[in-house]
Amino acid sequence: MENVATIADCASVIEGVSRSRNALLNGDTKNYDWDSGYTCHQLGSGAIVVQLAQPYMIGSIRLLLWDCDDRSYSYYVEVSTNQQQWTMVADRTKISCKSWQSVTFERQPASFIRIVGTHNTANEVFHCVHFECPEQQSSQKEDSSDELGTVDDGLAGQQLDPHALRAPGGSSLPPSPGPSSRSPNRQHQ
């Protein structure tokens, strides 16, 4: 019942890029912007992978996709106990997804959760701010109840950021979700 994808519960992000380690699992769903507070991966390459401390029987997750502008994303989610055999539990590759994403599926053992972004209306990077497993019924839902959509592998009425492909300051991160103080014409790499 309680979120096991936390730093306190020894979960970690083992794949994905972020300015701060485990930003995806720190529980902060308010302090993020164009430059920080999210974990990302380049579309067509890699994923965001969370490793739980041990296998758990899970039947839901909840994500907060970057939503500082009007972009939308598409993605799919897979789970595994060994990082060898993966089971797809959500296919949202043909749906425009924004902001909070509730994903429910048949309960099964999992120690790894892989989120693979497949589309971003703003650039070539998938950005995720928060991950929890299983979905917590009370925590952030009241924060954005008007934007919240619970979906069983179906449509999700959430809002997300379309300009997420640049890293200001010349770091090795993929570009931020959107425009930065640097050259405004440099949107796609």
PDB file of C-alpha atoms in Angstrom:
ATOM      1  CA  MET A   1       0.000   0.000   0.000  1.00  0.00           C
ATOM      2  CA  GLU A   2       2.774   2.483   0.805  1.00  0.00           C
ATOM      3  CA  ASN A   3       5.132   3.921  -1.786  1.00  0.00           C
ATOM      4  CA  VAL A   4       8.177   1.621  -1.970  1.00  0.00           C
ATOM      5  CA  ALA A   5       9.890   3.707  -4.659  1.00  0.00           C
ATOM      6  CA  THR A   6      11.577   6.037  -2.197  1.00  0.00           C
ATOM      7  CA  ILE A   7      15.164   6.703  -1.249  1.00  0.00           C
ATOM      8  CA  ALA A   8      14.314   5.755   2.359  1.00  0.00           C
ATOM      9  CA  ASP A   9      13.132   2.349   1.098  1.00  0.00           C
ATOM     10  CA  CYS A  10      16.412   1.898  -0.833  1.00  0.00           C
ATOM     11  CA  ALA A  11      14.905   2.326  -4.293  1.00  0.00           C
ATOM     12  CA  SER A  12      17.112   4.004  -6.890  1.00  0.00           C
ATOM     13  CA  VAL A  13      17.105   5.290 -10.430  1.00  0.00           C
ATOM     14  CA  ILE A  14      19.549   3.083 -12.329  1.00  0.00           C
ATOM     15  CA  GLU A  15      18.964   4.497 -15.806  1.00  0.00           C
ATOM     16  CA  GLY A  16      18.051   8.025 -16.837  1.00  0.00           C
ATOM     17  CA  VAL A  17      19.687  11.454 -16.601  1.00  0.00           C
ATOM     18  CA  SER A  18      19.097  14.016 -13.880  1.00  0.00           C
ATOM     19  CA  ARG A  19      20.897  17.017 -12.399  1.00  0.00           C
ATOM     20  CA  SER A  20      20.339  15.607  -8.917  1.00  0.00           C
ATOM     21  CA  ARG A  21      20.587  11.954  -8.019  1.00  0.00           C
ATOM     22  CA  ASN A  22      17.236  10.246  -7.488  1.00  0.00           C
ATOM     23  CA  ALA A  23      15.217  13.438  -8.172  1.00  0.00           C
ATOM     24  CA  LEU A  24      12.527  11.104  -9.487  1.00  0.00           C
ATOM     25  CA  LEU A  25      12.152   9.432  -6.073  1.00  0.00           C
ATOM     26  CA  ASN A  26      12.621  12.324  -3.639  1.00  0.00           C
ATOM     27  CA  GLY A  27       8.881  13.024  -3.294  1.00  0.00           C
ATOM     28  CA  ASP A  28       9.168  16.650  -4.440  1.00  0.00           C
ATOM     29  CA  THR A  29       6.321  17.332  -6.856  1.00  0.00           C
ATOM     30  CA  LYS A  30       6.390  21.128  -6.645  1.00  0.00           C
ATOM     31  CA  ASN A  31       9.989  22.337  -7.107  1.00  0.00           C
ATOM     32  CA  TYR A  32      10.868  21.705 -10.740  1.00  0.00           C
ATOM     33  CA  ASP A  33      11.402  23.918 -13.752  1.00  0.00           C
ATOM     34  CA  TRP A  34      13.134  24.076 -17.139  1.00  0.00           C
ATOM     35  CA  ASP A  35      16.532  23.204 -15.642  1.00  0.00           C
ATOM     36  CA  SER A  36      16.036  20.894 -12.679  1.00  0.00           C
ATOM     37  CA  GLY A  37      13.774  18.559 -10.745  1.00  0.00           C
ATOM     38  CA  TYR A  38      13.247  15.919 -13.427  1.00  0.00           C
ATOM     39  CA  THR A  39      14.813  12.755 -14.818  1.00  0.00           C
ATOM     40  CA  CYS A  40      14.971  12.291 -18.572  1.00  0.00           C
ATOM     41  CA  HIS A  41      16.178  10.197 -21.477  1.00  0.00           C
ATOM     42  CA  GLN A  42      16.699  10.840 -25.176  1.00  0.00           C
ATOM     43  CA  LEU A  43      13.827   9.497 -27.287  1.00  0.00           C
ATOM     44  CA  GLY A  44      14.883   6.419 -29.242  1.00  0.00           C
ATOM     45  CA  SER A  45      17.750   5.712 -26.842  1.00  0.00           C
ATOM     46  CA  GLY A  46      17.628   4.369 -23.311  1.00  0.00           C
ATOM     47  CA  ALA A  47      14.877   4.689 -20.726  1.00  0.00           C
ATOM     48  CA  ILE A  48      14.204   5.660 -17.144  1.00  0.00           C
ATOM     49  CA  VAL A  49      14.606   2.595 -14.922  1.00  0.00           C
ATOM     50  CA  VAL A  50      13.762   2.420 -11.220  1.00  0.00           C
ATOM     51  CA  GLN A  51      15.104  -0.440  -9.115  1.00  0.00           C
ATOM     52  CA  LEU A  52      13.153  -1.305  -5.983  1.00  0.00           C
ATOM     53  CA  ALA A  53      14.966  -2.717  -2.944  1.00  0.00           C
ATOM     54  CA  GLN A  54      13.396  -6.149  -3.496  1.00  0.00           C
ATOM     55  CA  PRO A  55      10.633  -7.704  -5.583  1.00  0.00           C
ATOM     56  CA  TYR A  56       7.182  -6.399  -4.617  1.00  0.00           C
ATOM     57  CA  MET A  57       3.730  -7.368  -5.843  1.00  0.00           C
ATOM     58  CA  ILE A  58       2.643  -4.208  -7.651  1.00  0.00           C
ATOM     59  CA  GLY A  59      -0.457  -3.339  -9.639  1.00  0.00           C
ATOM     60  CA  SER A  60      -0.080   0.396 -10.104  1.00  0.00           C
ATOM     61  CA  ILE A  61       2.361   3.255 -10.480  1.00  0.00           C
ATOM     62  CA  ARG A  62       1.952   6.992 -10.771  1.00  0.00           C
ATOM     63  CA  LEU A  63       4.133   9.415 -12.711  1.00  0.00           C
ATOM     64  CA  LEU A  64       4.305  13.162 -12.924  1.00  0.00           C
ATOM     65  CA  LEU A  65       5.400  14.128 -16.414  1.00  0.00           C
ATOM     66  CA  TRP A  66       7.096  17.510 -16.791  1.00  0.00           C
ATOM     67  CA  ASP A  67       4.292  20.053 -17.218  1.00  0.00           C
ATOM     68  CA  CYS A  68       5.706  23.587 -17.167  1.00  0.00           C
ATOM     69  CA  ASP A  69       4.246  24.215 -20.630  1.00  0.00           C
ATOM     70  CA  ASP A  70       1.648  22.631 -22.897  1.00  0.00           C
ATOM     71  CA  ARG A  71       3.661  19.772 -24.400  1.00  0.00           C
ATOM     72  CA  SER A  72       2.506  16.191 -24.318  1.00  0.00           C
ATOM     73  CA  TYR A  73       4.343  12.883 -24.242  1.00  0.00           C
ATOM     74  CA  SER A  74       3.805   9.270 -25.226  1.00  0.00           C
ATOM     75  CA  TYR A  75       5.427   6.331 -23.445  1.00  0.00           C
ATOM     76  CA  TYR A  76       5.174   2.736 -22.329  1.00  0.00           C
ATOM     77  CA  VAL A  77       5.967   1.000 -19.028  1.00  0.00           C
ATOM     78  CA  GLU A  78       7.516  -2.420 -18.452  1.00  0.00           C
ATOM     79  CA  VAL A  79       8.273  -4.369 -15.276  1.00  0.00           C
ATOM     80  CA  SER A  80      10.793  -7.103 -14.524  1.00  0.00           C
ATOM     81  CA  THR A  81      12.204  -9.108 -11.648  1.00  0.00           C
ATOM     82  CA  ASN A  82      15.577  -9.755 -13.314  1.00  0.00           C
ATOM     83  CA  GLN A  83      16.191  -7.090 -16.013  1.00  0.00           C
ATOM     84  CA  GLN A  84      16.208  -9.912 -18.581  1.00  0.00           C
ATOM     85  CA  GLN A  85      12.515 -10.599 -19.147  1.00  0.00           C
ATOM     86  CA  TRP A  86      10.271  -7.528 -19.300  1.00  0.00           C
ATOM     87  CA  THR A  87       6.476  -7.413 -19.281  1.00  0.00           C
ATOM     88  CA  MET A  88       4.714  -4.399 -20.763  1.00  0.00           C
ATOM     89  CA  VAL A  89       2.068  -3.175 -18.314  1.00  0.00           C
ATOM     90  CA  ALA A  90       1.084   0.079 -20.024  1.00  0.00           C
ATOM     91  CA  ASP A  91       1.139   1.150 -23.665  1.00  0.00           C
ATOM     92  CA  ARG A  92       0.523   4.861 -24.060  1.00  0.00           C
ATOM     93  CA  THR A  93       2.487   5.207 -27.271  1.00  0.00           C
ATOM     94  CA  LYS A  94      -0.520   6.366 -29.285  1.00  0.00           C
ATOM     95  CA  ILE A  95      -1.907   8.745 -26.661  1.00  0.00           C
ATOM     96  CA  SER A  96      -1.029  12.351 -25.796  1.00  0.00           C
ATOM     97  CA  CYS A  97      -0.174  12.306 -22.093  1.00  0.00           C
ATOM     98  CA  LYS A  98       0.345  15.273 -19.782  1.00  0.00           C
ATOM     99  CA  SER A  99       1.128  15.882 -16.104  1.00  0.00           C
ATOM    100  CA  TRP A 100      -0.058  13.201 -13.624  1.00  0.00           C
ATOM    101  CA  GLN A 101      -0.296   9.670 -15.017  1.00  0.00           C
ATOM    102  CA  SER A 102      -2.035   6.866 -13.113  1.00  0.00           C
ATOM    103  CA  VAL A 103      -1.125   3.447 -14.465  1.00  0.00           C
ATOM    104  CA  THR A 104      -2.924   0.365 -13.173  1.00  0.00           C
ATOM    105  CA  PHE A 105      -2.332  -3.204 -14.287  1.00  0.00           C
ATOM    106  CA  GLU A 106      -2.603  -6.808 -13.151  1.00  0.00           C
ATOM    107  CA  ARG A 107      -0.653  -7.260  -9.907  1.00  0.00           C
ATOM    108  CA  GLN A 108       2.661  -8.978 -10.452  1.00  0.00           C
ATOM    109  CA  PRO A 109       6.099  -9.234  -8.863  1.00  0.00           C
ATOM    110  CA  ALA A 110       8.547  -6.544  -9.945  1.00  0.00           C
ATOM    111  CA  SER A 111      11.849  -5.147  -8.780  1.00  0.00           C
ATOM    112  CA  PHE A 112      12.529  -3.054 -11.895  1.00  0.00           C
ATOM    113  CA  ILE A 113      10.203  -0.587 -13.604  1.00  0.00           C
ATOM    114  CA  ARG A 114      11.220   0.768 -17.003  1.00  0.00           C
ATOM    115  CA  ILE A 115       9.541   3.878 -18.431  1.00  0.00           C
ATOM    116  CA  VAL A 116      10.289   4.446 -22.102  1.00  0.00           C
ATOM    117  CA  GLY A 117       9.304   7.725 -23.680  1.00  0.00           C
ATOM    118  CA  THR A 118       8.362   7.456 -27.350  1.00  0.00           C
ATOM    119  CA  HIS A 119       7.201  10.989 -28.231  1.00  0.00           C
ATOM    120  CA  ASN A 120       7.395  14.592 -27.051  1.00  0.00           C
ATOM    121  CA  THR A 121       5.530  17.329 -28.931  1.00  0.00           C
ATOM    122  CA  ALA A 122       8.298  19.842 -28.111  1.00  0.00           C
ATOM    123  CA  ASN A 123      11.603  18.035 -28.651  1.00  0.00           C
ATOM    124  CA  GLU A 124      13.413  14.700 -28.542  1.00  0.00           C
ATOM    125  CA  VAL A 125      13.588  14.069 -24.778  1.00  0.00           C
ATOM    126  CA  PHE A 126      11.195  12.378 -22.336  1.00  0.00           C
ATOM    127  CA  HIS A 127      10.997  14.126 -18.907  1.00  0.00           C
ATOM    128  CA  CYS A 128       9.560  12.679 -15.704  1.00  0.00           C
ATOM    129  CA  VAL A 129       9.401  14.619 -12.409  1.00  0.00           C
ATOM    130  CA  HIS A 130       8.017  12.039  -9.949  1.00  0.00           C
ATOM    131  CA  PHE A 131       7.535   8.272  -9.717  1.00  0.00           C
ATOM    132  CA  GLU A 132       5.679   6.284  -7.087  1.00  0.00           C
ATOM    133  CA  CYS A 133       4.838   2.626  -6.738  1.00  0.00           C
ATOM    134  CA  PRO A 134       2.187   1.704  -5.958  1.00  0.00           C
ATOM    135  CA  GLU A 135       0.097   4.757  -6.766  1.00  0.00           C
ATOM    136  CA  GLN A 136      -0.620   6.703  -3.586  1.00  0.00           C
ATOM    137  CA  GLN A 137      -4.288   7.589  -3.294  1.00  0.00           C
ATOM    138  CA  SER A 138      -4.019  10.730  -1.184  1.00  0.00           C
ATOM    139  CA  SER A 139      -0.626  12.416  -1.665  1.00  0.00           C
ATOM    140  CA  GLN A 140      -0.559  14.618  -4.768  1.00  0.00           C
ATOM    141  CA  LYS A 141      -4.037  13.999  -6.079  1.00  0.00           C
ATOM    142  CA  GLU A 142      -5.532  16.970  -4.295  1.00  0.00           C
ATOM    143  CA  ASP A 143      -2.739  19.156  -5.687  1.00  0.00           C
ATOM    144  CA  SER A 144      -3.932  18.795  -9.253  1.00  0.00           C
ATOM    145  CA  SER A 145      -7.321  17.128  -9.005  1.00  0.00           C
ATOM    146  CA  ASP A 146      -8.626  19.110 -11.982  1.00  0.00           C
ATOM    147  CA  GLU A 147      -5.837  17.712 -14.187  1.00  0.00           C
ATOM    148  CA  LEU A 148      -5.801  14.194 -12.804  1.00  0.00           C
ATOM    149  CA  GLY A 149      -6.756  11.275 -14.964  1.00  0.00           C
ATOM    150  CA  THR A 150      -6.785   7.647 -13.867  1.00  0.00           C
ATOM    151  CA  VAL A 151      -6.391   5.305 -16.772  1.00  0.00           C
ATOM    152  CA  ASP A 152      -6.070   1.573 -17.248  1.00  0.00           C
ATOM    153  CA  ASP A 153      -3.675   1.482 -20.173  1.00  0.00           C
ATOM    154  CA  GLY A 154      -5.884   4.026 -21.827  1.00  0.00           C
ATOM    155  CA  LEU A 155      -6.215   7.755 -22.275  1.00  0.00           C
ATOM    156  CA  ALA A 156      -4.647  10.065 -19.747  1.00  0.00           C
ATOM    157  CA  GLY A 157      -5.723  13.668 -19.356  1.00  0.00           C
ATOM    158  CA  GLN A 158      -2.490  15.089 -18.153  1.00  0.00           C
ATOM    159  CA  GLN A 159      -0.408  18.069 -19.075  1.00  0.00           C
ATOM    160  CA  LEU A 160       3.303  18.075 -19.932  1.00  0.00           C
ATOM    161  CA  ASP A 161       6.173  20.114 -21.283  1.00  0.00           C
ATOM    162  CA  PRO A 162       7.035  20.083 -24.975  1.00  0.00           C
ATOM    163  CA  HIS A 163      10.415  21.871 -25.000  1.00  0.00           C
ATOM    164  CA  ALA A 164      12.516  19.425 -23.082  1.00  0.00           C
ATOM    165  CA  LEU A 165      15.623  18.837 -25.109  1.00  0.00           C
ATOM    166  CA  ARG A 166      18.420  21.059 -23.795  1.00  0.00           C
ATOM    167  CA  ALA A 167      20.847  21.333 -20.970  1.00  0.00           C
ATOM    168  CA  PRO A 168      21.761  24.883 -20.108  1.00  0.00           C
ATOM    169  CA  GLY A 169      25.263  25.530 -18.935  1.00  0.00           C
ATOM    170  CA  GLY A 170      26.837  23.056 -21.322  1.00  0.00           C
ATOM    171  CA  SER A 171      26.453  20.032 -19.047  1.00  0.00           C
ATOM    172  CA  SER A 172      26.284  16.511 -20.417  1.00  0.00           C
ATOM    173  CA  LEU A 173      22.551  16.401 -19.741  1.00  0.00           C
ATOM    174  CA  PRO A 174      20.185  16.264 -22.648  1.00  0.00           C
ATOM    175  CA  PRO A 175      18.612  19.661 -23.169  1.00  0.00           C
ATOM    176  CA  SER A 176      16.185  21.032 -20.619  1.00  0.00           C
ATOM    177  CA  PRO A 177      12.473  20.802 -21.192  1.00  0.00           C
ATOM    178  CA  GLY A 178      12.366  24.201 -22.810  1.00  0.00           C
ATOM    179  CA  PRO A 179      13.879  27.570 -23.520  1.00  0.00           C
ATOM    180  CA  SER A 180      16.696  28.699 -21.331  1.00  0.00           C
ATOM    181  CA  SER A 181      18.591  31.894 -20.795  1.00  0.00           C
ATOM    182  CA  ARG A 182      20.898  30.754 -23.558  1.00  0.00           C
ATOM    183  CA  SER A 183      20.238  31.300 -27.214  1.00  0.00           C
ATOM    184  CA  PRO A 184      16.477  31.054 -27.813  1.00  0.00           C
ATOM    185  CA  ASN A 185      16.956  29.717 -31.346  1.00  0.00           C
ATOM    186  CA  ARG A 186      18.793  26.632 -30.147  1.00  0.00           C
ATOM    187  CA  GLN A 187      15.800  24.419 -29.440  1.00  0.00           C
ATOM    188  CA  HIS A 188      16.674  21.115 -31.123  1.00  0.00           C
ATOM    189  CA  GLN A 189      20.070  19.549 -31.389  1.00  0.00           C
TER     190      GLN A 189
END
